[in-house]
PDB file of C-alpha atoms in Angstrom:
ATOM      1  CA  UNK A   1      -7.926  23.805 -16.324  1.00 56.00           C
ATOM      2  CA  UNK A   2      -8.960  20.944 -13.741  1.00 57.00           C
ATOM      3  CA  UNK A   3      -7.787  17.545 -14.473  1.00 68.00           C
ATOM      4  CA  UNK A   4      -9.851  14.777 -12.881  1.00 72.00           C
ATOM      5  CA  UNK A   5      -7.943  11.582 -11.689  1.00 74.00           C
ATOM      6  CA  UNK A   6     -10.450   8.682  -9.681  1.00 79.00           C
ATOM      7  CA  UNK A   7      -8.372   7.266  -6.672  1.00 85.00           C
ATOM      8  CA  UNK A   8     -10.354   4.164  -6.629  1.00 86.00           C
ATOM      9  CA  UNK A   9      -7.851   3.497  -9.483  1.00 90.00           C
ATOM     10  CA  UNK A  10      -4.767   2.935  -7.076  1.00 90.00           C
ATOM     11  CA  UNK A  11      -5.550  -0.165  -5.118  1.00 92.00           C
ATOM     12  CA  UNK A  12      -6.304  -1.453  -8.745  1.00 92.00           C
ATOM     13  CA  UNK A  13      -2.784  -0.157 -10.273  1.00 92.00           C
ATOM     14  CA  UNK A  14      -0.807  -1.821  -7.062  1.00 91.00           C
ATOM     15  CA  UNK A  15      -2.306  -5.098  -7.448  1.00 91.00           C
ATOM     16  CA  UNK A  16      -1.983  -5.069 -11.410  1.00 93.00           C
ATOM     17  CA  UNK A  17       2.043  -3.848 -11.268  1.00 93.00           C
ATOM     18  CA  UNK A  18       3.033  -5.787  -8.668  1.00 92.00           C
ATOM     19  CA  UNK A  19       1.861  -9.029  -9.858  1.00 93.00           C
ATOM     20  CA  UNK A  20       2.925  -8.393 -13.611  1.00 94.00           C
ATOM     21  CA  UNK A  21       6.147  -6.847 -12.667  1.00 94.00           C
ATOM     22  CA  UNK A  22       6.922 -10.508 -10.463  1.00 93.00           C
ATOM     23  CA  UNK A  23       5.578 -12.519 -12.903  1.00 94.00           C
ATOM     24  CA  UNK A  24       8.096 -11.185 -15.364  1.00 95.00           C
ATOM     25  CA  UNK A  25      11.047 -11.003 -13.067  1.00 94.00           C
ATOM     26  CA  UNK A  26      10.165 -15.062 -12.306  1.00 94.00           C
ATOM     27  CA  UNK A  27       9.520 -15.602 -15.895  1.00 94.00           C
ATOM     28  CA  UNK A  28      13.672 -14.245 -16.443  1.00 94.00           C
ATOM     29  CA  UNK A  29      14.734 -15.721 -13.628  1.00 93.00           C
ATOM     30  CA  UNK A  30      13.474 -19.248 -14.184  1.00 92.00           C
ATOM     31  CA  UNK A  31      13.978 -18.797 -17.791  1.00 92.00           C
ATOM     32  CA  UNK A  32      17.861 -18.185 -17.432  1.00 92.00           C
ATOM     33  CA  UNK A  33      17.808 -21.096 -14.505  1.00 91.00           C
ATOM     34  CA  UNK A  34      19.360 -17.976 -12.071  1.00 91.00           C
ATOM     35  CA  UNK A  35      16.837 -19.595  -9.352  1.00 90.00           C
ATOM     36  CA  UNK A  36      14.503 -22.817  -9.049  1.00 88.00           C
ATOM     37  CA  UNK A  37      11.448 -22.729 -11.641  1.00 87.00           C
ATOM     38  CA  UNK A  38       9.190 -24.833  -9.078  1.00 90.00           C
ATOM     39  CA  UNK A  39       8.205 -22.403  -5.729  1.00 88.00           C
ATOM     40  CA  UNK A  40      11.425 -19.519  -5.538  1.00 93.00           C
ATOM     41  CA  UNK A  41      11.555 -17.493  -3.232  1.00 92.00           C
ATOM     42  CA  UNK A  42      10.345 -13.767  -4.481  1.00 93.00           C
ATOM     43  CA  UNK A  43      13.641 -12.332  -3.521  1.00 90.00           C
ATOM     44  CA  UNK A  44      15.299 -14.895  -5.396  1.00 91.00           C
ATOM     45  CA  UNK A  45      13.376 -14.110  -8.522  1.00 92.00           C
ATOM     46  CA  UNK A  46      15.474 -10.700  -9.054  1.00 90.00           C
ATOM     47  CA  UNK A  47      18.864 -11.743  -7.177  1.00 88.00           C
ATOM     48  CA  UNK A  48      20.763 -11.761 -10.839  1.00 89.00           C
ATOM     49  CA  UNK A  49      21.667  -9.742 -13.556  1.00 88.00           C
ATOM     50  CA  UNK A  50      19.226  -8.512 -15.357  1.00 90.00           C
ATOM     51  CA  UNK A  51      16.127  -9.363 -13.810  1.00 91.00           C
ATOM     52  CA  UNK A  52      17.297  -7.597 -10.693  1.00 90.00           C
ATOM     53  CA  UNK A  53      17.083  -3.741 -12.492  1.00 91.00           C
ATOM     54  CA  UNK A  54      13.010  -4.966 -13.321  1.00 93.00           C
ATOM     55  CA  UNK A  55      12.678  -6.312  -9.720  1.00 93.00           C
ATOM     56  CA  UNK A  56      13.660  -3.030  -8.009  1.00 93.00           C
ATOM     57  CA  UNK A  57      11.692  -1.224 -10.185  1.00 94.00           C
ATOM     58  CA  UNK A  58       8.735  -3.492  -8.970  1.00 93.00           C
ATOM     59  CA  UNK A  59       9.489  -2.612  -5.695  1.00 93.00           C
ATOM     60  CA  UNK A  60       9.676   0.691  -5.996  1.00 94.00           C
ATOM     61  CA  UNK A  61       7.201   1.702  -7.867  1.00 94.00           C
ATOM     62  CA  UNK A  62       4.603  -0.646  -6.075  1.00 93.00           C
ATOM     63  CA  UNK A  63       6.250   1.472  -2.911  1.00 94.00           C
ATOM     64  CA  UNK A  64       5.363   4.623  -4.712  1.00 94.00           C
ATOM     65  CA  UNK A  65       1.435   3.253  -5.348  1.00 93.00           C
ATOM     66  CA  UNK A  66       1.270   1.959  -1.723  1.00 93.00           C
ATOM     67  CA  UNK A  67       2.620   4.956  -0.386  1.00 94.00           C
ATOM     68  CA  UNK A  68      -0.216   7.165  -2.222  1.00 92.00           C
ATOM     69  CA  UNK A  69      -3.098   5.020  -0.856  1.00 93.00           C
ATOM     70  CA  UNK A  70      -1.666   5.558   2.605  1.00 94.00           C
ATOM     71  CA  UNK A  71      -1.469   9.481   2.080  1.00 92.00           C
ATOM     72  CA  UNK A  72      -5.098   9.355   0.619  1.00 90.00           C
ATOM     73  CA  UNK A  73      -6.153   7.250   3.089  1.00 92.00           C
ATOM     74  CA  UNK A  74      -4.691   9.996   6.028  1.00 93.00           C
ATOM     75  CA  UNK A  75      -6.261  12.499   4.337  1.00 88.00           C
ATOM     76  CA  UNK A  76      -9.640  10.531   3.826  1.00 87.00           C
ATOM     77  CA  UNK A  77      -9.428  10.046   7.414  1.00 89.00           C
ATOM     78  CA  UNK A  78      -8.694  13.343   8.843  1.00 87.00           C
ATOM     79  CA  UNK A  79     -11.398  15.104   7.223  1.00 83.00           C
ATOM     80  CA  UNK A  80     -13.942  12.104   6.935  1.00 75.00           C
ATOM     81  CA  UNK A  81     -15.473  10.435  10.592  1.00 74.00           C
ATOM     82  CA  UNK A  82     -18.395  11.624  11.339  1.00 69.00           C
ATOM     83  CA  UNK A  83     -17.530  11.109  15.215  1.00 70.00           C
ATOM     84  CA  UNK A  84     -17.074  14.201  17.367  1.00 73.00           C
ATOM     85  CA  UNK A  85     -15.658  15.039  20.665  1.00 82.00           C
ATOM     86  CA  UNK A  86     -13.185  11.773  22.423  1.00 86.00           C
ATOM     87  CA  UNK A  87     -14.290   9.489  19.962  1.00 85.00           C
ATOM     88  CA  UNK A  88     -13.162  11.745  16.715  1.00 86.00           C
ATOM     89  CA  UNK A  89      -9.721  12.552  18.545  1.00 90.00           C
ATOM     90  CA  UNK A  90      -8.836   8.564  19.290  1.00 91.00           C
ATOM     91  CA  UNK A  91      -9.629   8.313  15.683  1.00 90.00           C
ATOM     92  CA  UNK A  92      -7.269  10.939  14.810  1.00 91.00           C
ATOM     93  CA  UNK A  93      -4.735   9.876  16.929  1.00 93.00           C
ATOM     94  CA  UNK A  94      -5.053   5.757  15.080  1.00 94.00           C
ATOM     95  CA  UNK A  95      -4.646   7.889  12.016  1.00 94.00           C
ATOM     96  CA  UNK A  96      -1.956  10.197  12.730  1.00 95.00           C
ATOM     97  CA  UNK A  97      -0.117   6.681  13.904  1.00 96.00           C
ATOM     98  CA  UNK A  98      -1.216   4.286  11.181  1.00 96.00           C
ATOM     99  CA  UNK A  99       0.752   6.698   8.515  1.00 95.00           C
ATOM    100  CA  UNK A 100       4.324   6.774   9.925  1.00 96.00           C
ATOM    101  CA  UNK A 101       3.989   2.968  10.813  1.00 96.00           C
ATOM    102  CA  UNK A 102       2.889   2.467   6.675  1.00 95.00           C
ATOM    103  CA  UNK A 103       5.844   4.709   5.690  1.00 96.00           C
ATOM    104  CA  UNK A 104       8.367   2.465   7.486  1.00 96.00           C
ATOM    105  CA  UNK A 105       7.110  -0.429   5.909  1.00 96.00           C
ATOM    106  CA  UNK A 106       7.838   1.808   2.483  1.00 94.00           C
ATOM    107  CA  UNK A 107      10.920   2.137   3.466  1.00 95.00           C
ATOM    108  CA  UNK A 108      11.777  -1.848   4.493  1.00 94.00           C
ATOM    109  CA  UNK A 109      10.153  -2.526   0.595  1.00 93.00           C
ATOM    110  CA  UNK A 110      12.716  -0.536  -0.911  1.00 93.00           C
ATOM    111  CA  UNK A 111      15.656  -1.681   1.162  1.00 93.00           C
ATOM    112  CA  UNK A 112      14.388  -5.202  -0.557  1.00 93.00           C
ATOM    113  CA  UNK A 113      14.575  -4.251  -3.807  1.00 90.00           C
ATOM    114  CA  UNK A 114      17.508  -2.278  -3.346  1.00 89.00           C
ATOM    115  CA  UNK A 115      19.811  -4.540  -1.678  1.00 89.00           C
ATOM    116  CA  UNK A 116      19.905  -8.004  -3.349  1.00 86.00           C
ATOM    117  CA  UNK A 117      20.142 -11.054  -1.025  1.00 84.00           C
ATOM    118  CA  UNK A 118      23.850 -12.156  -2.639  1.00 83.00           C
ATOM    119  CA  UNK A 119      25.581  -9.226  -1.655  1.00 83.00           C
ATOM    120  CA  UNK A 120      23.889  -7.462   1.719  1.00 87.00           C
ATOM    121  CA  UNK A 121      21.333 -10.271   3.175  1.00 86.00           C
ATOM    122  CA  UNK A 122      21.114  -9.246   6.041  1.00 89.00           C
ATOM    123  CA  UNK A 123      19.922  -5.654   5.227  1.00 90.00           C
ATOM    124  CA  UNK A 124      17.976  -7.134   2.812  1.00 90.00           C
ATOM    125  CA  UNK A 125      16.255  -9.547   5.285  1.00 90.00           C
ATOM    126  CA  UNK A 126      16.049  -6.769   7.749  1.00 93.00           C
ATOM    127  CA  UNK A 127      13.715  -4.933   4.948  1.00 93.00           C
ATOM    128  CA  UNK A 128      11.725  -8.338   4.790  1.00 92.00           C
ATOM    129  CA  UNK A 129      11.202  -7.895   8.615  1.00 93.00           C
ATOM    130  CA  UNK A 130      10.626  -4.341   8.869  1.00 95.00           C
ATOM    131  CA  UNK A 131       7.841  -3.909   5.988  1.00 94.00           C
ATOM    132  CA  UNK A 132       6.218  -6.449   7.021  1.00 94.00           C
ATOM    133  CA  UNK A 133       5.759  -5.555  10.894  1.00 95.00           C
ATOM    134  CA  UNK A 134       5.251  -1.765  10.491  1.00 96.00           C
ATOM    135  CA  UNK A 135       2.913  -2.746   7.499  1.00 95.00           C
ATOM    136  CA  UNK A 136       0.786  -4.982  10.003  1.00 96.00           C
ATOM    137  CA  UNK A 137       0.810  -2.482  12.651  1.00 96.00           C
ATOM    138  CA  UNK A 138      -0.786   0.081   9.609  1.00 97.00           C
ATOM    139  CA  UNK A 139      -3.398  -2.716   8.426  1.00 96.00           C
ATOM    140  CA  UNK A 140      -4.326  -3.528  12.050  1.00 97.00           C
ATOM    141  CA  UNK A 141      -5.265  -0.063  12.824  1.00 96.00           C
ATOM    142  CA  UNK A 142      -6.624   1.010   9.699  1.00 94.00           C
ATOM    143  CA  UNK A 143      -9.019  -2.210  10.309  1.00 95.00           C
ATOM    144  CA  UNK A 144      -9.951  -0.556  13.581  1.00 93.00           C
ATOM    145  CA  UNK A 145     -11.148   2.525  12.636  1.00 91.00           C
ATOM    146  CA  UNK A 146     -12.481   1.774   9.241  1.00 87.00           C
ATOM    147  CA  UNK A 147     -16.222   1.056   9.954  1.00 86.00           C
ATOM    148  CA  UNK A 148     -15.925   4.816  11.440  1.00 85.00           C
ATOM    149  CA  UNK A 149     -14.588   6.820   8.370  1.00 81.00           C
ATOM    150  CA  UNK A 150     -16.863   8.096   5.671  1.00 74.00           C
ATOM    151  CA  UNK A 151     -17.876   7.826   2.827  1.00 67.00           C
ATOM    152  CA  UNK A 152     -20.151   5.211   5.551  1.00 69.00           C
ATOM    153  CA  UNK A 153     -20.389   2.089   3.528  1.00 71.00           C
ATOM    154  CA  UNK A 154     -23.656  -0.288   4.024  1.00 78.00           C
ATOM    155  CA  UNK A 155     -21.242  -3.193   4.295  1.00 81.00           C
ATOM    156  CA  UNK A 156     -19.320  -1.595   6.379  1.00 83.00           C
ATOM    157  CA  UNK A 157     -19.303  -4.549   9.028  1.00 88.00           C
ATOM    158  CA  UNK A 158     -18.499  -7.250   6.283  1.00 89.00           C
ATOM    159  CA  UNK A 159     -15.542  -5.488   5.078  1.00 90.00           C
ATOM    160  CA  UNK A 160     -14.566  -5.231   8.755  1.00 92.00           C
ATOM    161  CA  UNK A 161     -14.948  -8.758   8.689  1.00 94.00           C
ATOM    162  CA  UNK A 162     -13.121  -9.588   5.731  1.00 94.00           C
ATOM    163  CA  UNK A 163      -9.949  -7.307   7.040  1.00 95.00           C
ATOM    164  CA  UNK A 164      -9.829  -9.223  10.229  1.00 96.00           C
ATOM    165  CA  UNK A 165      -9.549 -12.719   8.372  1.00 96.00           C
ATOM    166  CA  UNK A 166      -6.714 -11.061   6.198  1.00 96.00           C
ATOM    167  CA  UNK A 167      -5.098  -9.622   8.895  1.00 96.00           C
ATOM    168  CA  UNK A 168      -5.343 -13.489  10.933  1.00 97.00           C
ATOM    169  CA  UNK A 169      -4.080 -15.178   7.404  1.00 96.00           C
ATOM    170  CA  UNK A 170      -1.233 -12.748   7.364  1.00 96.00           C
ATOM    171  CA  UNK A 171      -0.052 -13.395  11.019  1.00 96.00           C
ATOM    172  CA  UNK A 172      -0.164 -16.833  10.075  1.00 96.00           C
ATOM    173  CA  UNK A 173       1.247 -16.995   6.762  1.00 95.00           C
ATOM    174  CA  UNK A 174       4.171 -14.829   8.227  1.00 94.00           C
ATOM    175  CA  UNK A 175       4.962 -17.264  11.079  1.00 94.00           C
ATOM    176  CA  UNK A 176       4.767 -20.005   8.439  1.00 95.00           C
ATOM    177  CA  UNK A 177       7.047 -18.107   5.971  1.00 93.00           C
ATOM    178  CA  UNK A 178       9.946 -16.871   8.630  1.00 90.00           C
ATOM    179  CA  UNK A 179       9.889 -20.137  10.966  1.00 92.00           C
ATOM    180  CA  UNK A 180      10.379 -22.431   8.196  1.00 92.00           C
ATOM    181  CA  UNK A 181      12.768 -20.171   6.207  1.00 87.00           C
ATOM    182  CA  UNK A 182      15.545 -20.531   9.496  1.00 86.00           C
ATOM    183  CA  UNK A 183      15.415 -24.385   8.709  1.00 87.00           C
ATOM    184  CA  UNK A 184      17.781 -25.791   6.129  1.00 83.00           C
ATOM    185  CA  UNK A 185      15.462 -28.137   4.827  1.00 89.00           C
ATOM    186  CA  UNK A 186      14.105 -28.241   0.928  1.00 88.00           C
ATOM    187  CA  UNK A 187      10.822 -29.239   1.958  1.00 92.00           C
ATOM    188  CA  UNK A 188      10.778 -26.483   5.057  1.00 93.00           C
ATOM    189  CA  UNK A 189      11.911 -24.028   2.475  1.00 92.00           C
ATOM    190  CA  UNK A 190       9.708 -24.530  -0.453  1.00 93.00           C
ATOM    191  CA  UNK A 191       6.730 -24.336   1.975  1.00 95.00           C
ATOM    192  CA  UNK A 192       8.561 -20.931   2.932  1.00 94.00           C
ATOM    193  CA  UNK A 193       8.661 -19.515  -0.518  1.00 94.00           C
ATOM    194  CA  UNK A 194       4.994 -20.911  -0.959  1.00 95.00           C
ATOM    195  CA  UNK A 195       3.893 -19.166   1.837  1.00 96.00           C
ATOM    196  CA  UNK A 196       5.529 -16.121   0.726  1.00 94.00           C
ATOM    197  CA  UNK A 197       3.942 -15.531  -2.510  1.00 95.00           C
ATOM    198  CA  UNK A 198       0.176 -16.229  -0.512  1.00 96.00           C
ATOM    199  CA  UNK A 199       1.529 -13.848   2.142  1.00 94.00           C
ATOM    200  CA  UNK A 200       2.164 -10.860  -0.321  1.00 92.00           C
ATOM    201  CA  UNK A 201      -0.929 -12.088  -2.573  1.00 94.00           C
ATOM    202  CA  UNK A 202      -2.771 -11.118   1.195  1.00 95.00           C
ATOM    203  CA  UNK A 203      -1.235  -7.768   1.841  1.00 94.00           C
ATOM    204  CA  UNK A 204      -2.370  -6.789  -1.865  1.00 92.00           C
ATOM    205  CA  UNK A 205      -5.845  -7.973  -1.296  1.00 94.00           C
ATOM    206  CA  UNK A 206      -5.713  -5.972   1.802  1.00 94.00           C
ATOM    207  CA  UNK A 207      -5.296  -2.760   0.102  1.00 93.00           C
ATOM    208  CA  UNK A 208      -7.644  -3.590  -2.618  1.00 92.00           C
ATOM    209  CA  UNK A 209     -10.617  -3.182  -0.631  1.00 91.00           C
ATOM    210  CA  UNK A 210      -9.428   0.498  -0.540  1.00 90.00           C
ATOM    211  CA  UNK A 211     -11.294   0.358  -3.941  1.00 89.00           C
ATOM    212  CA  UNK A 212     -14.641   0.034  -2.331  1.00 87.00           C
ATOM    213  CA  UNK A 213     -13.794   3.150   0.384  1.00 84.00           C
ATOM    214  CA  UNK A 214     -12.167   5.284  -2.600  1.00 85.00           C
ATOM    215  CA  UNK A 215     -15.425   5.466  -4.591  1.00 79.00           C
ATOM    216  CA  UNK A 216     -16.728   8.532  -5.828  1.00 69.00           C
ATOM    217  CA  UNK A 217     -13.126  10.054  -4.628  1.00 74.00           C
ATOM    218  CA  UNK A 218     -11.694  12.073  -7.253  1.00 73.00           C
ATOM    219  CA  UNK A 219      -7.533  13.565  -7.174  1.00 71.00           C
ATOM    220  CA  UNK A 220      -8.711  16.695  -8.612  1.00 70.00           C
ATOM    221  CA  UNK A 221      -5.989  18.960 -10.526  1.00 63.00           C
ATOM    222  CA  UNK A 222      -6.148  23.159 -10.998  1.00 59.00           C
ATOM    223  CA  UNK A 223      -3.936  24.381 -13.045  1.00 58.00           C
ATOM    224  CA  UNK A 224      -4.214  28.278 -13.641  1.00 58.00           C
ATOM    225  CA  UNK A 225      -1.338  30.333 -15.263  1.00 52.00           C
ATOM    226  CA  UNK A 226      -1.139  33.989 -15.183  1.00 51.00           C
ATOM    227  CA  UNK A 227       2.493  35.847 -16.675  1.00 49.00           C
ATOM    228  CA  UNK A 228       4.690  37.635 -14.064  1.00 47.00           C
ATOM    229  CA  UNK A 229       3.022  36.684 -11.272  1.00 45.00           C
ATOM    230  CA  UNK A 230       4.365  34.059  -8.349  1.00 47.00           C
ATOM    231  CA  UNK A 231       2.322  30.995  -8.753  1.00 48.00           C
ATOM    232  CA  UNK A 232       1.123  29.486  -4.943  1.00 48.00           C
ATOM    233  CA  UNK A 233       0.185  26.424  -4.270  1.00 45.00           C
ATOM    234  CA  UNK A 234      -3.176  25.652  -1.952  1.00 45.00           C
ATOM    235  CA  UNK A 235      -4.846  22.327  -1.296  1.00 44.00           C
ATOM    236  CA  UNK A 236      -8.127  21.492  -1.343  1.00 44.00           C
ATOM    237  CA  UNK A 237     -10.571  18.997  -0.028  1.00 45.00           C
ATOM    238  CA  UNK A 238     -14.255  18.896  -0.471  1.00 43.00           C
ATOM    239  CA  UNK A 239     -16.320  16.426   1.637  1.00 43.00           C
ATOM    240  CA  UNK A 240     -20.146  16.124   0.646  1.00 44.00           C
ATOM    241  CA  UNK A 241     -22.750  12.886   0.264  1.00 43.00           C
ATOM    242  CA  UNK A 242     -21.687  12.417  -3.283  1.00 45.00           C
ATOM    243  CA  UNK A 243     -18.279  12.624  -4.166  1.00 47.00           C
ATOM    244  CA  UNK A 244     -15.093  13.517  -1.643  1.00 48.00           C
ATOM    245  CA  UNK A 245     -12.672  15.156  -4.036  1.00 47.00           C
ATOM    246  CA  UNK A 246      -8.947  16.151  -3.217  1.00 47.00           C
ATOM    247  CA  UNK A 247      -7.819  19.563  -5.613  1.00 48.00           C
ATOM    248  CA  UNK A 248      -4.338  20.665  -6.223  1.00 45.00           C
ATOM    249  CA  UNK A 249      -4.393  24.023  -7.146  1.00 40.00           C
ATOM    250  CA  UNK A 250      -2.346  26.317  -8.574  1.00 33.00           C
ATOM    251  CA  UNK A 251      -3.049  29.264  -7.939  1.00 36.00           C
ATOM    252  CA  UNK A 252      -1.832  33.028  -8.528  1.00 36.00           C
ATOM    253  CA  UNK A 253      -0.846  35.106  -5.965  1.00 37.00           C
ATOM    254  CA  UNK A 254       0.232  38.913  -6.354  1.00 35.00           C
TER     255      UNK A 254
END
């Protein structure tokens, strides 16, 4: 029994939880007047009882999605540039970099939702800090060796281009979000918190445009079930001009 699941669907389920899941965490936030209506901060949005259970799901479960893309992605990668010899291995070695670095930026998103800013801030503003960097550091060289993966897109160069302007609005939109958040000022801050919600709305739209290199792609299940005998596990990946498909199978083994 094979189970077919399209991985173009990912980028498209991040996007869609993330911004539902904050829109209702703001929605019972502002609604029960535990944090400004006009501009909050998103961490203020699920600081309180009980829109701060909702908000950590959010975060972790838009950790989860984000986490998957990067795994595909790897995987994408290692079997998919049609560049051989130095050029394959520098590739490789981007690739084999770019994962840990998106990992630790998991891992600063769930120390966000996990630690609320009214009882550990500064663990949960070192989770701010660390997703964010090591989350650059992945975009920035996922940009780089994009155009050089296949499936080899014909706009290849514009998506290029439209990375690099994301990755330049993020750097800004970060400075403009942490410099203005150390000043106790309630214009300084509400530009802060603006600039925050544009700043996340950016990383999303980064990873969407995994949509457009996850076409055709296909998370490919095998399930095969035999009595009394030890079940094995083996993964699969087929690469061919059509379709790229990842299969889990399960397989028996006597």
């Amino acid at each position: 029994m094979a189970q077919r699941f399209p991985v173009e669907i990912l980028p498209i389920l991040g996007a869609v939880f993330m911004f539902i899941g904050l829109a209702t965490t703001y929605g019972i936030a502002a609604g029960l007047k535990h944090t400004d209506a006009f501009a909050p901060y998103i961490s203020n949005t699920g600081d309180k009882s009980p829109e701060n259970g909702i908000f950590t799901i959010v975060m972790s479960g838009t950790t989860f999605l984000l986490v998957a893309i990067m795994l595909i992605r790897f995987k994408q990668v290692w079997d998919g540039t049609y560049h051989t010899g130095i050029k394959k291995i520098i590739i490789q070695i981007v690739n084999c970099v770019a994962l840990p670095s998106g990992l630790i930026s998991g891992i600063g998103t769930l120390l966000v939702g996990s630690y609320r800013m009214s009882e550990n801030n500064a663990l949960h503003n070192d989770g701010v800090v660390i997703g964010l960097l090591f989350g650059f550091i992945y975009m920035v060289l996922h940009t780089a060796i994009g155009p050089f993966v296949r499936p080899r897109l014909k706009l290849r160069w514009l998506v290029l281009g439209i990375r690099i302007i994301l990755l330049i609005l993020i750097v800004v939109a970060s400075g403009i979000f942490l410099g203005c958040k150390e000043y106790d000022y309630y214009v300084l801050l509400k530009i802060s918190a603006i600039t925050e919600w544009f700043l996340y709305a950016l990383i999303q739209s980064f990873f969407f445009i995994f949509v457009v290199e996850f076409r055709k792609m296909n998370l490919i299940f095998h399930f095969e079930f035999q009595e009394n005998i030890r079940d094995d596990f083996e993964r699969v990946w087929s690469d061919d001009k059509e379709e790229n498909s990842l299969s889990i199978k399960l397989l028996p083994n006597c």
